Amino acid sequence: MTSQTPADGAGRPAAKDPWDLPDVSGLTVGVLGGTGDQGRGLAYRLAVAGHTVVIGSRSADRATAAADEIGHGVLGRDNAGCARESDVVIVAVPWEGHAPTLAGLREELAGKLVVDCVNPLGFDRKGAYPLVPDEGSAAEQAAALLPDSRVTAAFHHLSAVLLQDPSVERIETDVMVLGESRADCAVVQALAARIPGMRGIFAGRLRNAHQVESLVANLIAVNRRYTTHAGIRLTGTGL
Ligand SMILES: NC(=O)c1ccc[n+]([C@@H]2O[C@H](COP(=O)([O-])OP(=O)(O)OC[C@H]3O[C@@H](n4cnc5c(N)ncnc54)[C@H](OP(=O)(O)O)[C@@H]3O)[C@@H](O)[C@H]2O)c1
């Protein structure tokens, strides 16, 4: 983990280097809904990066079968077992299963760092559009349902197709990481950086998660127009 930041001459703590991220290589990562495309892709990439990865499912048998298909030592458990055995737990279930899944795992997720990557979207004949959860965003719903967990939001803008394709060696994209605790966000940023080509960028508190989740509707439009798997890059001095 990072060292304490020295104080400046006036006794104020100097601003911490935002690229000074903790060593997360020893963390076990769980993926709820890990039998789906996004979960499989993240599990594959993080396992290749050297993490112990546990994918979760509503069915332990489905989880085991999917884990065997992914390989690289990925383990399969039911969602509760996945949550219990992991240090960091990525939520990768469809929006419609988000609230019931998390409400049922409050105990197992207590004390854990939860990373929500769920994009509440609707689809009609005009394409994808954002839904507006009562809580403001999927991430804020997670925080409301999991008061004993450390909830962050990240990995919204990744292509599950690219994540799962072993011929793709680098995924050149930024991962916007949101949360109430800078230390927790730094862990998630460091986790993103374990995947070649990716950077984790702190992008604000959970109250700003809605527009990050919603941006996926725009990326889907880009994908359709240009037949691609669009990601995002943030630019600017210091980035
Ligand atoms: N696909 C992408 O490119 C992508 C990119 C970024 C973010 N995301 C987000 O990641 C999440 C998962 O996306 P996905 O494409 O992987 O979804 P998915 O394949 O439709 O679902 C993932 C897994 O969730 C479980 N599940 C399905 N319905 C459920 C329900 N009602 N309650 C609880 N679990 C349920 C299923 O596993 P079991 O049947 O084994 O339990 C399924 O394999 C979504 O919220 C999406 O917004 C997706």
mmCIF file of C-alpha atoms and ligand atoms in Angstrom:
data_model
loop_
_atom_site.group_PDB
_atom_site.id
_atom_site.type_symbol
_atom_site.label_atom_id
_atom_site.label_comp_id
_atom_site.label_asym_id
_atom_site.label_seq_id
_atom_site.Cartn_x
_atom_site.Cartn_y
_atom_site.Cartn_z
ATOM 1 C CA MET A 1 0.000 0.000 0.000
ATOM 2 C CA THR A 2 1.053 3.624 -0.421
ATOM 3 C CA SER A 3 3.225 5.544 2.030
ATOM 4 C CA GLN A 4 2.001 8.554 4.008
ATOM 5 C CA THR A 5 2.303 11.840 2.138
ATOM 6 C CA PRO A 6 4.826 14.270 3.728
ATOM 7 C CA ALA A 7 3.562 17.651 4.950
ATOM 8 C CA ASP A 8 4.582 20.826 3.152
ATOM 9 C CA GLY A 9 6.307 23.780 4.885
ATOM 10 C CA ALA A 10 2.970 25.120 6.168
ATOM 11 C CA GLY A 11 2.114 21.780 7.741
ATOM 12 C CA ARG A 12 -0.473 20.925 5.125
ATOM 13 C CA PRO A 13 -0.220 17.443 3.654
ATOM 14 C CA ALA A 14 1.206 17.677 0.142
ATOM 15 C CA ALA A 15 -1.112 16.524 -2.623
ATOM 16 C CA LYS A 16 -0.670 12.814 -3.186
ATOM 17 C CA ASP A 17 0.558 11.651 -6.558
ATOM 18 C CA PRO A 18 -2.633 10.355 -8.222
ATOM 19 C CA TRP A 19 -0.586 7.722 -10.065
ATOM 20 C CA ASP A 20 0.838 6.314 -6.848
ATOM 21 C CA LEU A 21 -1.364 3.231 -6.614
ATOM 22 C CA PRO A 22 -1.249 0.316 -4.198
ATOM 23 C CA ASP A 23 0.064 -3.150 -4.986
ATOM 24 C CA VAL A 24 -3.088 -5.202 -5.514
ATOM 25 C CA SER A 25 -1.433 -8.291 -6.975
ATOM 26 C CA GLY A 26 -2.337 -10.451 -3.957
ATOM 27 C CA LEU A 27 -6.063 -9.695 -3.998
ATOM 28 C CA THR A 28 -8.641 -12.366 -4.765
ATOM 29 C CA VAL A 29 -11.250 -10.971 -7.136
ATOM 30 C CA GLY A 30 -14.822 -12.253 -7.289
ATOM 31 C CA VAL A 31 -17.281 -11.587 -10.092
ATOM 32 C CA LEU A 32 -21.005 -11.883 -9.344
ATOM 33 C CA GLY A 33 -22.767 -12.923 -12.532
ATOM 34 C CA GLY A 34 -19.403 -14.147 -13.731
ATOM 35 C CA THR A 35 -20.957 -16.667 -16.120
ATOM 36 C CA GLY A 36 -22.025 -13.797 -18.435
ATOM 37 C CA ASP A 37 -19.985 -12.063 -21.110
ATOM 38 C CA GLN A 38 -18.711 -9.170 -19.030
ATOM 39 C CA GLY A 39 -17.945 -11.369 -16.031
ATOM 40 C CA ARG A 40 -16.148 -13.987 -18.103
ATOM 41 C CA GLY A 41 -14.103 -11.312 -19.817
ATOM 42 C CA LEU A 42 -13.029 -9.614 -16.607
ATOM 43 C CA ALA A 43 -12.331 -12.963 -14.961
ATOM 44 C CA TYR A 44 -10.163 -14.048 -17.882
ATOM 45 C CA ARG A 45 -8.142 -10.815 -17.953
ATOM 46 C CA LEU A 46 -7.606 -10.640 -14.200
ATOM 47 C CA ALA A 47 -6.687 -14.320 -13.969
ATOM 48 C CA VAL A 48 -4.154 -13.888 -16.790
ATOM 49 C CA ALA A 49 -2.789 -10.913 -14.804
ATOM 50 C CA GLY A 50 -2.115 -13.332 -11.931
ATOM 51 C CA HIS A 51 -5.096 -12.845 -9.627
ATOM 52 C CA THR A 52 -7.035 -15.596 -7.974
ATOM 53 C CA VAL A 53 -10.467 -15.110 -9.529
ATOM 54 C CA VAL A 54 -13.747 -16.602 -8.346
ATOM 55 C CA ILE A 55 -16.779 -16.274 -10.588
ATOM 56 C CA GLY A 56 -20.237 -16.413 -9.053
ATOM 57 C CA SER A 57 -23.554 -17.590 -10.406
ATOM 58 C CA ARG A 58 -27.036 -18.341 -9.124
ATOM 59 C CA SER A 59 -26.011 -21.949 -9.778
ATOM 60 C CA ALA A 60 -22.731 -23.362 -8.476
ATOM 61 C CA ASP A 61 -22.744 -25.905 -11.313
ATOM 62 C CA ARG A 62 -23.017 -23.178 -13.957
ATOM 63 C CA ALA A 63 -20.213 -21.281 -12.248
ATOM 64 C CA THR A 64 -17.943 -24.329 -12.224
ATOM 65 C CA ALA A 65 -18.645 -25.072 -15.880
ATOM 66 C CA ALA A 66 -17.960 -21.463 -16.910
ATOM 67 C CA ALA A 67 -14.805 -21.334 -14.774
ATOM 68 C CA ASP A 68 -13.510 -24.486 -16.469
ATOM 69 C CA GLU A 69 -14.168 -22.909 -19.865
ATOM 70 C CA ILE A 70 -12.309 -19.717 -18.928
ATOM 71 C CA GLY A 71 -9.374 -21.696 -17.497
ATOM 72 C CA HIS A 72 -6.309 -19.937 -16.034
ATOM 73 C CA GLY A 73 -7.225 -21.241 -12.567
ATOM 74 C CA VAL A 74 -10.540 -19.384 -12.381
ATOM 75 C CA LEU A 75 -12.811 -20.886 -9.720
ATOM 76 C CA GLY A 76 -16.614 -21.184 -9.788
ATOM 77 C CA ARG A 77 -18.972 -20.808 -6.813
ATOM 78 C CA ASP A 78 -22.524 -19.741 -6.172
ATOM 79 C CA ASN A 79 -22.756 -15.946 -5.764
ATOM 80 C CA ALA A 80 -22.646 -16.179 -1.958
ATOM 81 C CA GLY A 81 -19.518 -18.335 -2.026
ATOM 82 C CA CYS A 82 -17.930 -15.991 -4.554
ATOM 83 C CA ALA A 83 -18.590 -13.013 -2.269
ATOM 84 C CA ARG A 84 -17.293 -14.822 0.825
ATOM 85 C CA GLU A 85 -14.039 -15.974 -0.778
ATOM 86 C CA SER A 86 -13.085 -12.697 -2.450
ATOM 87 C CA ASP A 87 -11.426 -9.480 -1.271
ATOM 88 C CA VAL A 88 -12.820 -7.393 -4.111
ATOM 89 C CA VAL A 89 -16.190 -8.279 -5.641
ATOM 90 C CA ILE A 90 -17.228 -7.025 -9.081
ATOM 91 C CA VAL A 91 -20.982 -6.887 -9.690
ATOM 92 C CA ALA A 92 -21.662 -8.005 -13.283
ATOM 93 C CA VAL A 93 -25.316 -9.048 -13.273
ATOM 94 C CA PRO A 94 -27.975 -7.486 -15.531
ATOM 95 C CA TRP A 95 -29.683 -4.365 -14.165
ATOM 96 C CA GLU A 96 -32.920 -6.261 -13.554
ATOM 97 C CA GLY A 97 -31.083 -8.661 -11.216
ATOM 98 C CA HIS A 98 -29.005 -5.980 -9.495
ATOM 99 C CA ALA A 99 -31.129 -5.100 -6.474
ATOM 100 C CA PRO A 100 -32.285 -8.632 -5.604
ATOM 101 C CA THR A 101 -28.782 -10.057 -6.002
ATOM 102 C CA LEU A 102 -27.148 -7.474 -3.744
ATOM 103 C CA ALA A 103 -29.959 -7.451 -1.183
ATOM 104 C CA GLY A 104 -29.443 -11.189 -0.776
ATOM 105 C CA LEU A 105 -25.682 -10.878 -0.247
ATOM 106 C CA ARG A 106 -25.495 -8.105 2.338
ATOM 107 C CA GLU A 107 -23.848 -10.323 4.949
ATOM 108 C CA GLU A 108 -21.414 -12.016 2.564
ATOM 109 C CA LEU A 109 -20.372 -8.638 1.148
ATOM 110 C CA ALA A 110 -19.928 -6.925 4.524
ATOM 111 C CA GLY A 111 -16.461 -5.380 4.744
ATOM 112 C CA LYS A 112 -15.700 -6.156 1.096
ATOM 113 C CA LEU A 113 -14.699 -3.725 -1.610
ATOM 114 C CA VAL A 114 -17.555 -3.928 -4.126
ATOM 115 C CA VAL A 115 -17.062 -2.711 -7.703
ATOM 116 C CA ASP A 116 -20.300 -2.092 -9.570
ATOM 117 C CA CYS A 117 -20.066 -2.159 -13.380
ATOM 118 C CA VAL A 118 -23.796 -2.325 -14.077
ATOM 119 C CA ASN A 119 -25.249 0.020 -16.705
ATOM 120 C CA PRO A 120 -29.016 0.486 -16.311
ATOM 121 C CA LEU A 121 -30.118 0.722 -19.925
ATOM 122 C CA GLY A 122 -33.306 0.298 -21.880
ATOM 123 C CA PHE A 123 -33.488 -0.691 -25.533
ATOM 124 C CA ASP A 124 -36.142 0.189 -28.079
ATOM 125 C CA ARG A 125 -36.226 0.483 -31.859
ATOM 126 C CA LYS A 126 -34.159 3.686 -31.648
ATOM 127 C CA GLY A 127 -31.380 1.892 -29.769
ATOM 128 C CA ALA A 128 -30.074 2.056 -26.205
ATOM 129 C CA TYR A 129 -31.052 4.724 -23.691
ATOM 130 C CA PRO A 130 -30.276 5.228 -19.982
ATOM 131 C CA LEU A 131 -32.718 4.273 -17.267
ATOM 132 C CA VAL A 132 -32.814 6.419 -14.127
ATOM 133 C CA PRO A 133 -32.760 4.335 -10.947
ATOM 134 C CA ASP A 134 -34.642 5.724 -7.944
ATOM 135 C CA GLU A 135 -31.337 5.947 -6.072
ATOM 136 C CA GLY A 136 -29.718 7.912 -8.921
ATOM 137 C CA SER A 137 -27.547 5.147 -10.361
ATOM 138 C CA ALA A 138 -26.844 1.443 -10.067
ATOM 139 C CA ALA A 139 -23.806 2.252 -7.925
ATOM 140 C CA GLU A 140 -25.839 4.352 -5.498
ATOM 141 C CA GLN A 141 -28.418 1.576 -5.323
ATOM 142 C CA ALA A 142 -25.598 -0.808 -4.408
ATOM 143 C CA ALA A 143 -24.363 1.571 -1.719
ATOM 144 C CA ALA A 144 -27.876 1.837 -0.283
ATOM 145 C CA LEU A 145 -28.321 -1.944 -0.245
ATOM 146 C CA LEU A 146 -24.841 -2.654 1.121
ATOM 147 C CA PRO A 147 -24.253 -0.241 4.019
ATOM 148 C CA ASP A 148 -21.551 -2.504 5.446
ATOM 149 C CA SER A 149 -19.542 -2.700 2.208
ATOM 150 C CA ARG A 150 -17.184 -0.249 0.480
ATOM 151 C CA VAL A 151 -18.946 0.418 -2.808
ATOM 152 C CA THR A 152 -17.177 1.772 -5.879
ATOM 153 C CA ALA A 153 -18.138 1.870 -9.551
ATOM 154 C CA ALA A 154 -15.894 1.036 -12.532
ATOM 155 C CA PHE A 155 -15.455 -1.068 -15.688
ATOM 156 C CA HIS A 156 -18.646 0.297 -17.320
ATOM 157 C CA HIS A 157 -17.141 1.110 -20.704
ATOM 158 C CA LEU A 158 -15.318 -2.109 -21.514
ATOM 159 C CA SER A 159 -16.215 -4.331 -24.403
ATOM 160 C CA ALA A 160 -16.944 -7.876 -23.245
ATOM 161 C CA VAL A 161 -16.036 -9.033 -26.763
ATOM 162 C CA LEU A 162 -12.535 -7.595 -26.487
ATOM 163 C CA LEU A 163 -12.134 -8.768 -22.904
ATOM 164 C CA GLN A 164 -12.893 -12.350 -23.865
ATOM 165 C CA ASP A 165 -10.813 -12.468 -27.047
ATOM 166 C CA PRO A 166 -7.424 -14.036 -26.247
ATOM 167 C CA SER A 167 -6.003 -12.726 -29.537
ATOM 168 C CA VAL A 168 -6.441 -9.162 -28.190
ATOM 169 C CA GLU A 169 -3.301 -8.593 -26.139
ATOM 170 C CA ARG A 170 -3.900 -4.975 -25.114
ATOM 171 C CA ILE A 171 -7.154 -3.111 -24.518
ATOM 172 C CA GLU A 172 -6.341 0.564 -24.977
ATOM 173 C CA THR A 173 -8.917 2.285 -22.793
ATOM 174 C CA ASP A 174 -9.390 4.192 -19.568
ATOM 175 C CA VAL A 175 -11.507 2.942 -16.705
ATOM 176 C CA MET A 176 -13.377 5.648 -14.811
ATOM 177 C CA VAL A 177 -13.432 4.764 -11.115
ATOM 178 C CA LEU A 178 -15.931 6.364 -8.739
ATOM 179 C CA GLY A 179 -16.374 6.077 -5.012
ATOM 180 C CA GLU A 180 -16.529 7.830 -1.669
ATOM 181 C CA SER A 181 -13.081 6.679 -0.509
ATOM 182 C CA ARG A 182 -9.961 7.648 -2.446
ATOM 183 C CA ALA A 183 -8.142 4.646 -0.976
ATOM 184 C CA ASP A 184 -10.809 2.240 -2.228
ATOM 185 C CA CYS A 185 -10.810 3.912 -5.642
ATOM 186 C CA ALA A 186 -7.030 3.577 -5.780
ATOM 187 C CA VAL A 187 -7.346 -0.176 -5.286
ATOM 188 C CA VAL A 188 -9.804 -0.386 -8.171
ATOM 189 C CA GLN A 189 -7.631 1.880 -10.343
ATOM 190 C CA ALA A 190 -4.694 -0.414 -9.673
ATOM 191 C CA LEU A 191 -6.819 -3.441 -10.534
ATOM 192 C CA ALA A 192 -7.766 -1.901 -13.878
ATOM 193 C CA ALA A 193 -4.106 -1.209 -14.573
ATOM 194 C CA ARG A 194 -3.373 -4.931 -14.231
ATOM 195 C CA ILE A 195 -4.940 -5.386 -17.678
ATOM 196 C CA PRO A 196 -2.485 -4.359 -20.418
ATOM 197 C CA GLY A 197 -3.492 -1.086 -22.114
ATOM 198 C CA MET A 198 -5.889 -0.005 -19.367
ATOM 199 C CA ARG A 199 -5.572 2.857 -16.906
ATOM 200 C CA GLY A 200 -7.804 3.426 -13.897
ATOM 201 C CA ILE A 201 -8.728 7.094 -13.495
ATOM 202 C CA PHE A 202 -10.451 8.518 -10.411
ATOM 203 C CA ALA A 203 -13.662 10.104 -11.707
ATOM 204 C CA GLY A 204 -15.553 11.370 -8.685
ATOM 205 C CA ARG A 205 -18.049 10.336 -6.087
ATOM 206 C CA LEU A 206 -20.918 7.914 -6.509
ATOM 207 C CA ARG A 207 -23.413 10.758 -6.991
ATOM 208 C CA ASN A 208 -21.768 11.194 -10.396
ATOM 209 C CA ALA A 209 -22.108 7.543 -11.392
ATOM 210 C CA HIS A 210 -25.317 7.970 -13.382
ATOM 211 C CA GLN A 211 -23.736 9.758 -16.318
ATOM 212 C CA VAL A 212 -20.836 7.290 -16.382
ATOM 213 C CA GLU A 213 -23.262 4.370 -16.487
ATOM 214 C CA SER A 214 -25.394 6.187 -19.093
ATOM 215 C CA LEU A 215 -22.469 6.907 -21.418
ATOM 216 C CA VAL A 216 -22.644 3.268 -22.484
ATOM 217 C CA ALA A 217 -25.778 4.103 -24.484
ATOM 218 C CA ASN A 218 -23.583 6.469 -26.541
ATOM 219 C CA LEU A 219 -20.855 3.867 -26.918
ATOM 220 C CA ILE A 220 -23.417 1.372 -28.200
ATOM 221 C CA ALA A 221 -24.477 3.933 -30.832
ATOM 222 C CA VAL A 222 -20.807 4.392 -31.799
ATOM 223 C CA ASN A 223 -20.327 0.633 -32.025
ATOM 224 C CA ARG A 224 -23.299 0.283 -34.350
ATOM 225 C CA ARG A 225 -22.333 3.194 -36.611
ATOM 226 C CA TYR A 226 -18.658 2.273 -36.948
ATOM 227 C CA THR A 227 -18.807 -1.513 -36.403
ATOM 228 C CA THR A 228 -16.345 -1.360 -33.537
ATOM 229 C CA HIS A 229 -15.952 -1.949 -29.823
ATOM 230 C CA ALA A 230 -15.503 1.614 -28.591
ATOM 231 C CA GLY A 231 -13.702 2.468 -25.381
ATOM 232 C CA ILE A 232 -12.822 5.821 -23.826
ATOM 233 C CA ARG A 233 -9.605 7.768 -23.312
ATOM 234 C CA LEU A 234 -9.394 10.839 -21.082
ATOM 235 C CA THR A 235 -6.865 13.448 -22.149
ATOM 236 C CA GLY A 236 -5.293 16.437 -20.457
ATOM 237 C CA THR A 237 -2.168 17.610 -18.685
ATOM 238 C CA GLY A 238 -1.240 15.066 -16.057
ATOM 239 C CA LEU A 239 -3.253 12.319 -17.648
HETATM 240 N N1 LIG B 1 -21.504 -6.996 -21.925
HETATM 241 C C1 LIG B 1 -20.748 -5.902 -21.897
HETATM 242 O O1 LIG B 1 -20.034 -5.590 -22.868
HETATM 243 C C2 LIG B 1 -20.721 -5.043 -20.674
HETATM 244 C C3 LIG B 1 -19.764 -4.016 -20.570
HETATM 245 C C4 LIG B 1 -19.739 -3.232 -19.423
HETATM 246 C C5 LIG B 1 -20.655 -3.436 -18.400
HETATM 247 N N2 LIG B 1 -21.597 -4.423 -18.539
HETATM 248 C C6 LIG B 1 -22.560 -4.627 -17.461
HETATM 249 O O2 LIG B 1 -22.256 -5.870 -16.873
HETATM 250 C C7 LIG B 1 -23.452 -6.520 -16.466
HETATM 251 C C8 LIG B 1 -23.444 -7.919 -17.047
HETATM 252 O O3 LIG B 1 -23.454 -7.847 -18.443
HETATM 253 P P1 LIG B 1 -23.477 -9.196 -19.322
HETATM 254 O O4 LIG B 1 -23.549 -8.791 -20.719
HETATM 255 O O5 LIG B 1 -22.387 -10.102 -18.860
HETATM 256 O O6 LIG B 1 -24.891 -9.778 -18.832
HETATM 257 P P2 LIG B 1 -25.536 -11.219 -18.947
HETATM 258 O O7 LIG B 1 -24.620 -12.142 -19.687
HETATM 259 O O8 LIG B 1 -26.925 -11.054 -19.452
HETATM 260 O O9 LIG B 1 -25.655 -11.655 -17.426
HETATM 261 C C9 LIG B 1 -24.566 -11.975 -16.616
HETATM 262 C C10 LIG B 1 -24.944 -13.109 -15.683
HETATM 263 O O10 LIG B 1 -25.852 -12.631 -14.693
HETATM 264 C C11 LIG B 1 -26.682 -13.696 -14.248
HETATM 265 N N3 LIG B 1 -28.075 -13.256 -14.276
HETATM 266 C C12 LIG B 1 -28.902 -13.151 -15.339
HETATM 267 N N4 LIG B 1 -30.093 -12.665 -14.964
HETATM 268 C C13 LIG B 1 -30.013 -12.473 -13.630
HETATM 269 C C14 LIG B 1 -30.937 -12.011 -12.656
HETATM 270 N N5 LIG B 1 -32.175 -11.626 -12.967
HETATM 271 N N6 LIG B 1 -30.501 -11.950 -11.358
HETATM 272 C C15 LIG B 1 -29.253 -12.330 -11.025
HETATM 273 N N7 LIG B 1 -28.349 -12.794 -11.907
HETATM 274 C C16 LIG B 1 -28.734 -12.853 -13.193
HETATM 275 C C17 LIG B 1 -26.460 -14.853 -15.219
HETATM 276 O O11 LIG B 1 -25.667 -15.816 -14.542
HETATM 277 P P3 LIG B 1 -26.282 -17.123 -13.811
HETATM 278 O O12 LIG B 1 -27.494 -17.509 -14.596
HETATM 279 O O13 LIG B 1 -25.162 -18.084 -13.960
HETATM 280 O O14 LIG B 1 -26.560 -16.681 -12.428
HETATM 281 C C18 LIG B 1 -25.667 -14.252 -16.355
HETATM 282 O O15 LIG B 1 -24.736 -15.148 -16.928
HETATM 283 C C19 LIG B 1 -24.622 -5.680 -16.974
HETATM 284 O O16 LIG B 1 -25.202 -4.990 -15.909
HETATM 285 C C20 LIG B 1 -23.998 -4.717 -17.968
HETATM 286 O O17 LIG B 1 -24.617 -3.457 -17.935
HETATM 287 C C21 LIG B 1 -21.633 -5.228 -19.641
#
